[in-house]
Tab-separated table of C-alpha atoms in Angstrom:
chain	number	residue	atom	x	y	z
C	23	MET	CA	-4.889	14.286	-9.588
C	24	ASP	CA	-4.807	12.379	-12.901
C	25	ALA	CA	-1.173	11.452	-12.210
C	26	ILE	CA	-2.099	10.219	-8.720
C	27	PHE	CA	-4.934	8.011	-9.956
C	28	LYS	CA	-2.747	6.656	-12.777
C	29	ALA	CA	0.051	5.824	-10.355
C	30	LEU	CA	-2.295	4.072	-7.935
C	31	ALA	CA	-3.966	2.047	-10.701
C	32	ASP	CA	-1.009	-0.333	-11.006
C	33	PRO	CA	-0.883	-3.137	-8.398
C	34	SER	CA	2.926	-3.261	-8.462
C	35	ARG	CA	3.119	0.416	-7.581
C	36	ARG	CA	0.586	-0.042	-4.800
C	37	GLN	CA	2.762	-2.863	-3.486
C	38	LEU	CA	5.765	-0.538	-3.389
C	39	LEU	CA	3.717	2.059	-1.493
C	40	ASP	CA	2.650	-0.610	0.995
C	41	ARG	CA	6.304	-1.485	1.550
C	42	LEU	CA	7.194	2.130	2.186
C	43	ASP	CA	4.204	2.522	4.480
C	44	ALA	CA	5.500	-0.410	6.530
C	45	ARG	CA	9.098	0.825	6.517
C	46	GLY	CA	10.197	4.216	5.269
C	47	GLY	CA	13.657	5.179	4.069
C	48	GLN	CA	14.349	2.124	1.878
C	49	THR	CA	16.867	2.011	-0.962
C	50	LEU	CA	16.087	0.669	-4.448
C	51	ARG	CA	17.855	-2.558	-3.542
C	52	GLU	CA	15.782	-3.035	-0.402
C	53	LEU	CA	12.532	-2.307	-2.209
C	54	SER	CA	13.404	-4.798	-4.958
C	55	GLU	CA	14.080	-7.699	-2.600
C	56	GLY	CA	11.563	-10.524	-2.866
C	57	LEU	CA	9.594	-8.949	-5.727
C	58	ALA	CA	8.777	-10.790	-8.943
C	59	MET	CA	10.230	-8.017	-11.090
C	60	SER	CA	13.643	-6.683	-11.976
C	61	ARG	CA	15.341	-3.824	-10.191
C	62	GLN	CA	14.997	-1.814	-13.401
C	63	ALA	CA	11.214	-2.361	-13.376
C	64	VAL	CA	11.052	-1.275	-9.738
C	65	SER	CA	13.039	1.833	-10.626
C	66	LYS	CA	10.555	2.703	-13.392
C	67	HIS	CA	7.596	2.251	-11.066
C	68	LEU	CA	9.271	4.451	-8.458
C	69	ALA	CA	9.791	7.140	-11.097
C	70	VAL	CA	6.033	7.167	-11.771
C	71	LEU	CA	5.286	7.372	-8.039
C	72	GLU	CA	7.784	10.211	-7.600
C	73	SER	CA	6.247	12.066	-10.532
C	74	ALA	CA	2.851	11.800	-8.823
C	75	LEU	CA	4.488	12.987	-5.533
C	76	LEU	CA	3.447	9.762	-3.812
C	77	VAL	CA	7.093	8.957	-3.094
C	78	THR	CA	9.789	11.392	-2.062
C	79	THR	CA	13.518	10.739	-1.786
C	80	VAL	CA	16.432	11.879	0.333
C	81	ARG	CA	20.124	11.475	-0.485
C	82	ARG	CA	22.360	10.036	2.231
C	83	GLY	CA	25.850	9.801	0.788
C	84	ARG	CA	25.612	7.474	-2.197
C	85	GLU	CA	22.293	6.049	-1.097
C	86	LYS	CA	18.906	7.274	-2.257
C	87	LEU	CA	16.277	6.679	0.425
C	88	HIS	CA	12.598	6.455	-0.515
C	89	TYR	CA	9.692	7.591	1.648
C	90	LEU	CA	5.941	7.385	1.279
C	91	ASN	CA	4.484	10.876	0.809
C	92	PRO	CA	0.795	10.663	1.823
C	93	VAL	CA	0.009	14.351	1.272
C	94	PRO	CA	-1.374	13.898	-2.303
C	95	VAL	CA	-3.649	11.112	-1.056
C	96	GLN	CA	-4.985	13.475	1.611
C	97	GLU	CA	-5.677	16.049	-1.107
C	98	VAL	CA	-7.611	13.439	-3.082
C	99	ALA	CA	-9.555	12.565	0.060
C	100	ASP	CA	-10.350	16.226	0.666
C	101	ARG	CA	-11.608	16.594	-2.894
C	102	TRP	CA	-13.520	13.325	-3.331
C	103	ILE	CA	-14.405	12.183	0.185
C	104	GLY	CA	-14.366	15.252	2.412
C	105	ARG	CA	-17.596	16.742	1.142
C	106	TYR	CA	-19.499	13.479	1.464
C	107	GLU	CA	-18.440	11.101	4.230
C	108	ARG	CA	-15.454	12.732	5.923
C	109	GLY	CA	-16.548	12.133	9.507
C	110	ARG	CA	-17.628	8.559	8.978
C	111	MET	CA	-14.594	7.620	6.868
C	112	THR	CA	-12.205	9.174	9.386
C	113	ALA	CA	-13.791	7.187	12.207
C	114	LEU	CA	-13.527	3.936	10.233
C	115	SER	CA	-9.916	4.680	9.315
C	116	ARG	CA	-8.994	5.293	12.954
C	117	LEU	CA	-10.768	2.102	13.996
C	118	LYS	CA	-8.842	0.115	11.374
C	119	ARG	CA	-5.494	1.564	12.531
C	120	THR	CA	-6.369	0.829	16.150
C	121	LEU	CA	-7.250	-2.809	15.446
C	122	GLU	CA	-4.329	-3.498	13.120
C	123	GLY	CA	-1.705	-1.390	14.862
C	124	SER	CA	0.596	1.098	13.169
C	125	PRO	CA	3.636	0.057	11.128
C	126	VAL	CA	7.024	0.487	12.771
C	127	MET	CA	9.713	2.341	10.827
C	128	ASP	CA	13.335	1.266	11.167
C	129	LYS	CA	14.462	4.774	10.214
C	130	PRO	CA	13.121	7.247	12.782
C	131	GLU	CA	12.071	10.052	10.446
C	132	PHE	CA	9.661	10.966	7.687
C	133	VAL	CA	9.751	13.355	4.761
C	134	TYR	CA	6.605	14.915	3.302
C	135	VAL	CA	6.450	17.025	0.146
C	136	THR	CA	3.772	19.244	-1.367
C	137	TYR	CA	3.651	21.899	-4.074
C	138	ILE	CA	1.807	25.130	-3.373
C	139	GLN	CA	0.900	27.809	-5.884
C	140	THR	CA	2.237	30.766	-3.952
C	141	THR	CA	5.536	32.565	-3.462
C	142	ALA	CA	8.376	31.482	-1.202
C	143	GLU	CA	7.967	34.670	0.824
C	144	LYS	CA	4.251	34.105	1.448
C	145	LEU	CA	4.809	30.472	2.351
C	146	TYR	CA	7.548	31.335	4.843
C	147	GLN	CA	5.318	33.990	6.373
C	148	ALA	CA	2.561	31.393	6.732
C	149	LEU	CA	4.974	29.261	8.765
C	150	ILE	CA	5.844	32.016	11.254
C	151	ASP	CA	2.739	34.221	11.551
C	152	PRO	CA	0.799	33.104	14.684
C	153	GLU	CA	-2.512	34.522	13.422
C	154	PHE	CA	-2.137	32.588	10.190
C	155	ILE	CA	-0.843	29.445	11.909
C	156	LYS	CA	-3.832	29.121	14.219
C	157	ILE	CA	-6.130	28.892	11.184
C	158	TYR	CA	-4.506	25.770	9.730
C	159	MET	CA	-3.485	24.274	13.095
C	160	GLY	CA	-6.934	24.481	14.595
C	161	GLY	CA	-6.423	27.321	17.048
C	162	TYR	CA	-3.083	26.145	18.420
C	163	GLY	CA	0.392	26.733	17.033
C	164	PRO	CA	3.808	28.270	17.726
C	165	GLU	CA	4.939	31.849	18.293
C	166	SER	CA	8.511	33.169	18.228
C	167	THR	CA	10.763	35.990	17.052
C	168	TRP	CA	12.097	33.277	14.708
C	169	GLU	CA	15.717	34.149	15.276
C	170	VAL	CA	18.209	31.321	15.746
C	171	GLY	CA	18.239	30.314	19.414
C	172	ALA	CA	14.952	32.057	20.225
C	173	PRO	CA	12.275	30.113	22.146
C	174	VAL	CA	9.298	28.706	20.248
C	175	ARG	CA	6.298	29.196	22.510
C	176	TRP	CA	2.987	27.354	22.134
C	177	LYS	CA	-0.623	27.744	23.133
C	178	MET	CA	-1.858	24.746	25.071
C	179	ASP	CA	-5.407	25.970	24.556
C	180	PRO	CA	-6.879	28.097	21.727
C	181	GLU	CA	-8.092	30.606	24.308
C	182	GLY	CA	-4.949	30.479	26.418
C	183	GLU	CA	-1.650	32.345	26.377
C	184	PHE	CA	1.589	31.373	24.660
C	185	GLU	CA	3.816	29.353	26.977
C	186	GLU	CA	7.510	28.466	27.103
C	187	VAL	CA	7.811	24.700	26.475
C	188	GLY	CA	11.542	24.273	25.890
C	189	GLN	CA	11.603	24.455	22.093
C	190	ARG	CA	14.211	26.534	20.240
C	191	VAL	CA	14.728	27.858	16.713
C	192	LEU	CA	17.641	26.017	15.067
C	193	GLU	CA	17.672	27.615	11.602
C	194	ALA	CA	15.778	30.541	10.092
C	195	GLU	CA	16.442	31.622	6.512
C	196	PRO	CA	13.435	33.624	5.253
C	197	GLY	CA	11.937	32.212	2.097
C	198	LYS	CA	14.152	29.129	2.204
C	199	ARG	CA	14.392	27.195	5.458
C	200	LEU	CA	12.986	27.044	8.987
C	201	SER	CA	13.896	24.475	11.637
C	202	TYR	CA	13.112	24.134	15.319
C	203	THR	CA	13.086	21.558	18.082
C	204	TRP	CA	9.795	19.826	18.772
C	205	HIS	CA	8.116	17.809	21.456
C	206	THR	CA	4.638	16.526	22.112
C	207	LEU	CA	2.267	19.035	23.682
C	208	GLN	CA	-0.884	18.674	25.707
C	209	PRO	CA	-3.710	18.762	24.897
C	210	MET	CA	-3.379	19.525	21.174
C	211	HIS	CA	-1.852	16.168	20.277
C	212	ARG	CA	-3.816	14.001	22.672
C	213	GLU	CA	-6.483	13.328	20.053
C	214	MET	CA	-3.811	11.910	17.726
C	215	PHE	CA	-2.668	9.572	20.507
C	216	GLY	CA	-6.130	8.501	21.604
C	217	ARG	CA	-5.357	4.770	21.699
C	218	MET	CA	-2.389	5.236	24.077
C	219	SER	CA	-2.525	4.264	27.698
C	220	ASP	CA	-1.756	6.950	30.252
C	221	GLU	CA	1.681	5.391	30.768
C	222	GLU	CA	2.479	5.459	27.042
C	223	TRP	CA	1.296	9.053	26.790
C	224	ALA	CA	3.547	10.062	29.700
C	225	GLU	CA	6.547	8.592	27.869
C	226	ALA	CA	5.612	10.281	24.569
C	227	VAL	CA	5.442	13.686	26.268
C	228	LYS	CA	9.084	13.328	27.330
C	229	GLU	CA	10.359	12.813	23.781
C	230	ARG	CA	12.193	15.436	21.759
C	231	SER	CA	12.626	15.731	18.002
C	232	LYS	CA	13.169	18.303	15.240
C	233	VAL	CA	11.041	19.617	12.374
C	234	THR	CA	12.497	21.326	9.312
C	235	PHE	CA	10.673	23.177	6.525
C	236	ASP	CA	12.577	23.555	3.234
C	237	ILE	CA	11.189	25.915	0.590
C	238	GLU	CA	12.479	25.913	-2.982
C	239	PRO	CA	11.216	26.746	-6.462
C	240	ALA	CA	9.171	24.008	-8.107
C	241	GLU	CA	10.600	22.213	-11.106
C	242	GLU	CA	7.954	23.933	-13.219
C	243	ALA	CA	7.056	27.574	-12.570
C	244	ALA	CA	3.316	26.860	-12.849
C	245	MET	CA	3.561	24.558	-9.808
C	246	GLY	CA	4.610	27.418	-7.531
C	247	VAL	CA	6.975	26.420	-4.739
C	248	LYS	CA	8.005	23.087	-3.269
C	249	LEU	CA	7.642	22.602	0.487
C	250	THR	CA	9.433	19.688	2.135
C	251	ILE	CA	8.826	18.848	5.790
C	252	THR	CA	11.393	16.606	7.447
C	253	HIS	CA	10.642	15.478	10.987
C	254	ASP	CA	13.483	13.543	12.601
C	255	GLY	CA	15.568	13.200	15.736
C	256	PHE	CA	13.079	10.867	17.419
C	257	ASP	CA	14.200	8.807	20.393
C	258	SER	CA	13.712	5.466	18.643
C	259	PRO	CA	12.190	3.826	15.536
C	260	ASP	CA	9.075	2.879	17.534
C	261	SER	CA	8.713	6.383	18.941
C	262	LYS	CA	5.199	7.175	20.146
C	263	MET	CA	5.709	10.772	19.083
C	264	LEU	CA	6.597	9.655	15.548
C	265	GLU	CA	3.445	7.558	15.431
C	266	GLY	CA	1.263	10.521	16.319
C	267	VAL	CA	2.728	13.534	14.542
C	268	SER	CA	3.024	11.849	11.142
C	269	GLY	CA	-0.747	11.902	10.684
C	270	GLY	CA	-0.993	15.427	12.045
C	271	TRP	CA	1.392	16.872	9.474
C	272	ILE	CA	-0.628	15.393	6.612
C	273	MET	CA	-3.727	17.306	7.701
C	274	ILE	CA	-1.773	20.503	8.387
C	275	LEU	CA	-0.084	20.463	4.971
C	276	SER	CA	-3.359	19.855	3.173
C	277	THR	CA	-5.068	22.748	4.976
C	278	LEU	CA	-2.091	25.078	4.502
C	279	LYS	CA	-2.037	24.373	0.773
C	280	THR	CA	-5.767	25.010	0.403
C	281	LEU	CA	-5.533	28.222	2.401
C	282	LEU	CA	-2.595	29.658	0.473
C	283	GLU	CA	-4.093	28.739	-2.878
C	284	GLY	CA	-7.205	30.755	-2.174
C	285	GLY	CA	-9.364	28.736	0.219
C	286	ARG	CA	-11.669	30.617	2.603
C	287	PHE	CA	-11.609	29.925	6.327
C	288	VAL	CA	-13.220	31.363	9.423
C	289	SER	CA	-11.091	31.657	12.542
C	290	ASP	CA	-12.238	30.859	16.056
C	291	GLN	CA	-12.872	34.562	16.585
C	292	GLY	CA	-15.369	34.565	13.745
C	293	ARG	CA	-13.389	36.732	11.339
C	294	ASP	CA	-12.856	35.666	7.735
C	295	ALA	CA	-9.349	34.722	6.709
C	296	SER	CA	-8.053	34.019	3.232
C	297	ALA	CA	-4.763	33.925	1.394
């Protein structure tokens, strides 16, 4: 957390984060445009933000695209805000987003990264075990044989049965990579889309996209494993699905990390569950 606070202390770095929040997937050249500092200075600031995991990058040919990674900020909020004013702060944050509107990305995807002190095998199992999934997804979550081409079924209600919703496994490499098609479900995502009209919600439900989990060793052994979530394939840059699921993944990643690193949770059935 020291690295996060240090990175956020500089106004120039906060400005870069604001730019990525408004439009993800920018190159160094794009981020440098209109700033009162050299491209080299911007590059140095980005290096600090990457080191603090506040910015993540993706290579596309010769280009290096930069994305805001809000997961560390969520972890800070869990540590320093969650125990005190979580409900009130969440309500104020939602009100602010509703009044101001959400930024529109010109690249219809996002990339989130977190480091978890566990093994690749345990992390992969956490992504496919329905009993484990329902703990960090709030009672919902997918179920599948997790073979390529197999259906990914979902519970529409924590007390309901798994249902076929048209999703399919695209890639499944234990301990390394998992990818499947995705679309908005009811009612589990409705809370995330609370400010939508019924017409907008009906359009969001029709959308299709893809989520991919990449697992790899961390740069330093003490950091455990690196988990990268890439959600792409949205219908358009102003996708209503994109607007909603981005916030959901932040919360899911934060809870998954806490759970795997030894947090204690109680499932809906009242049994204790821990890593």
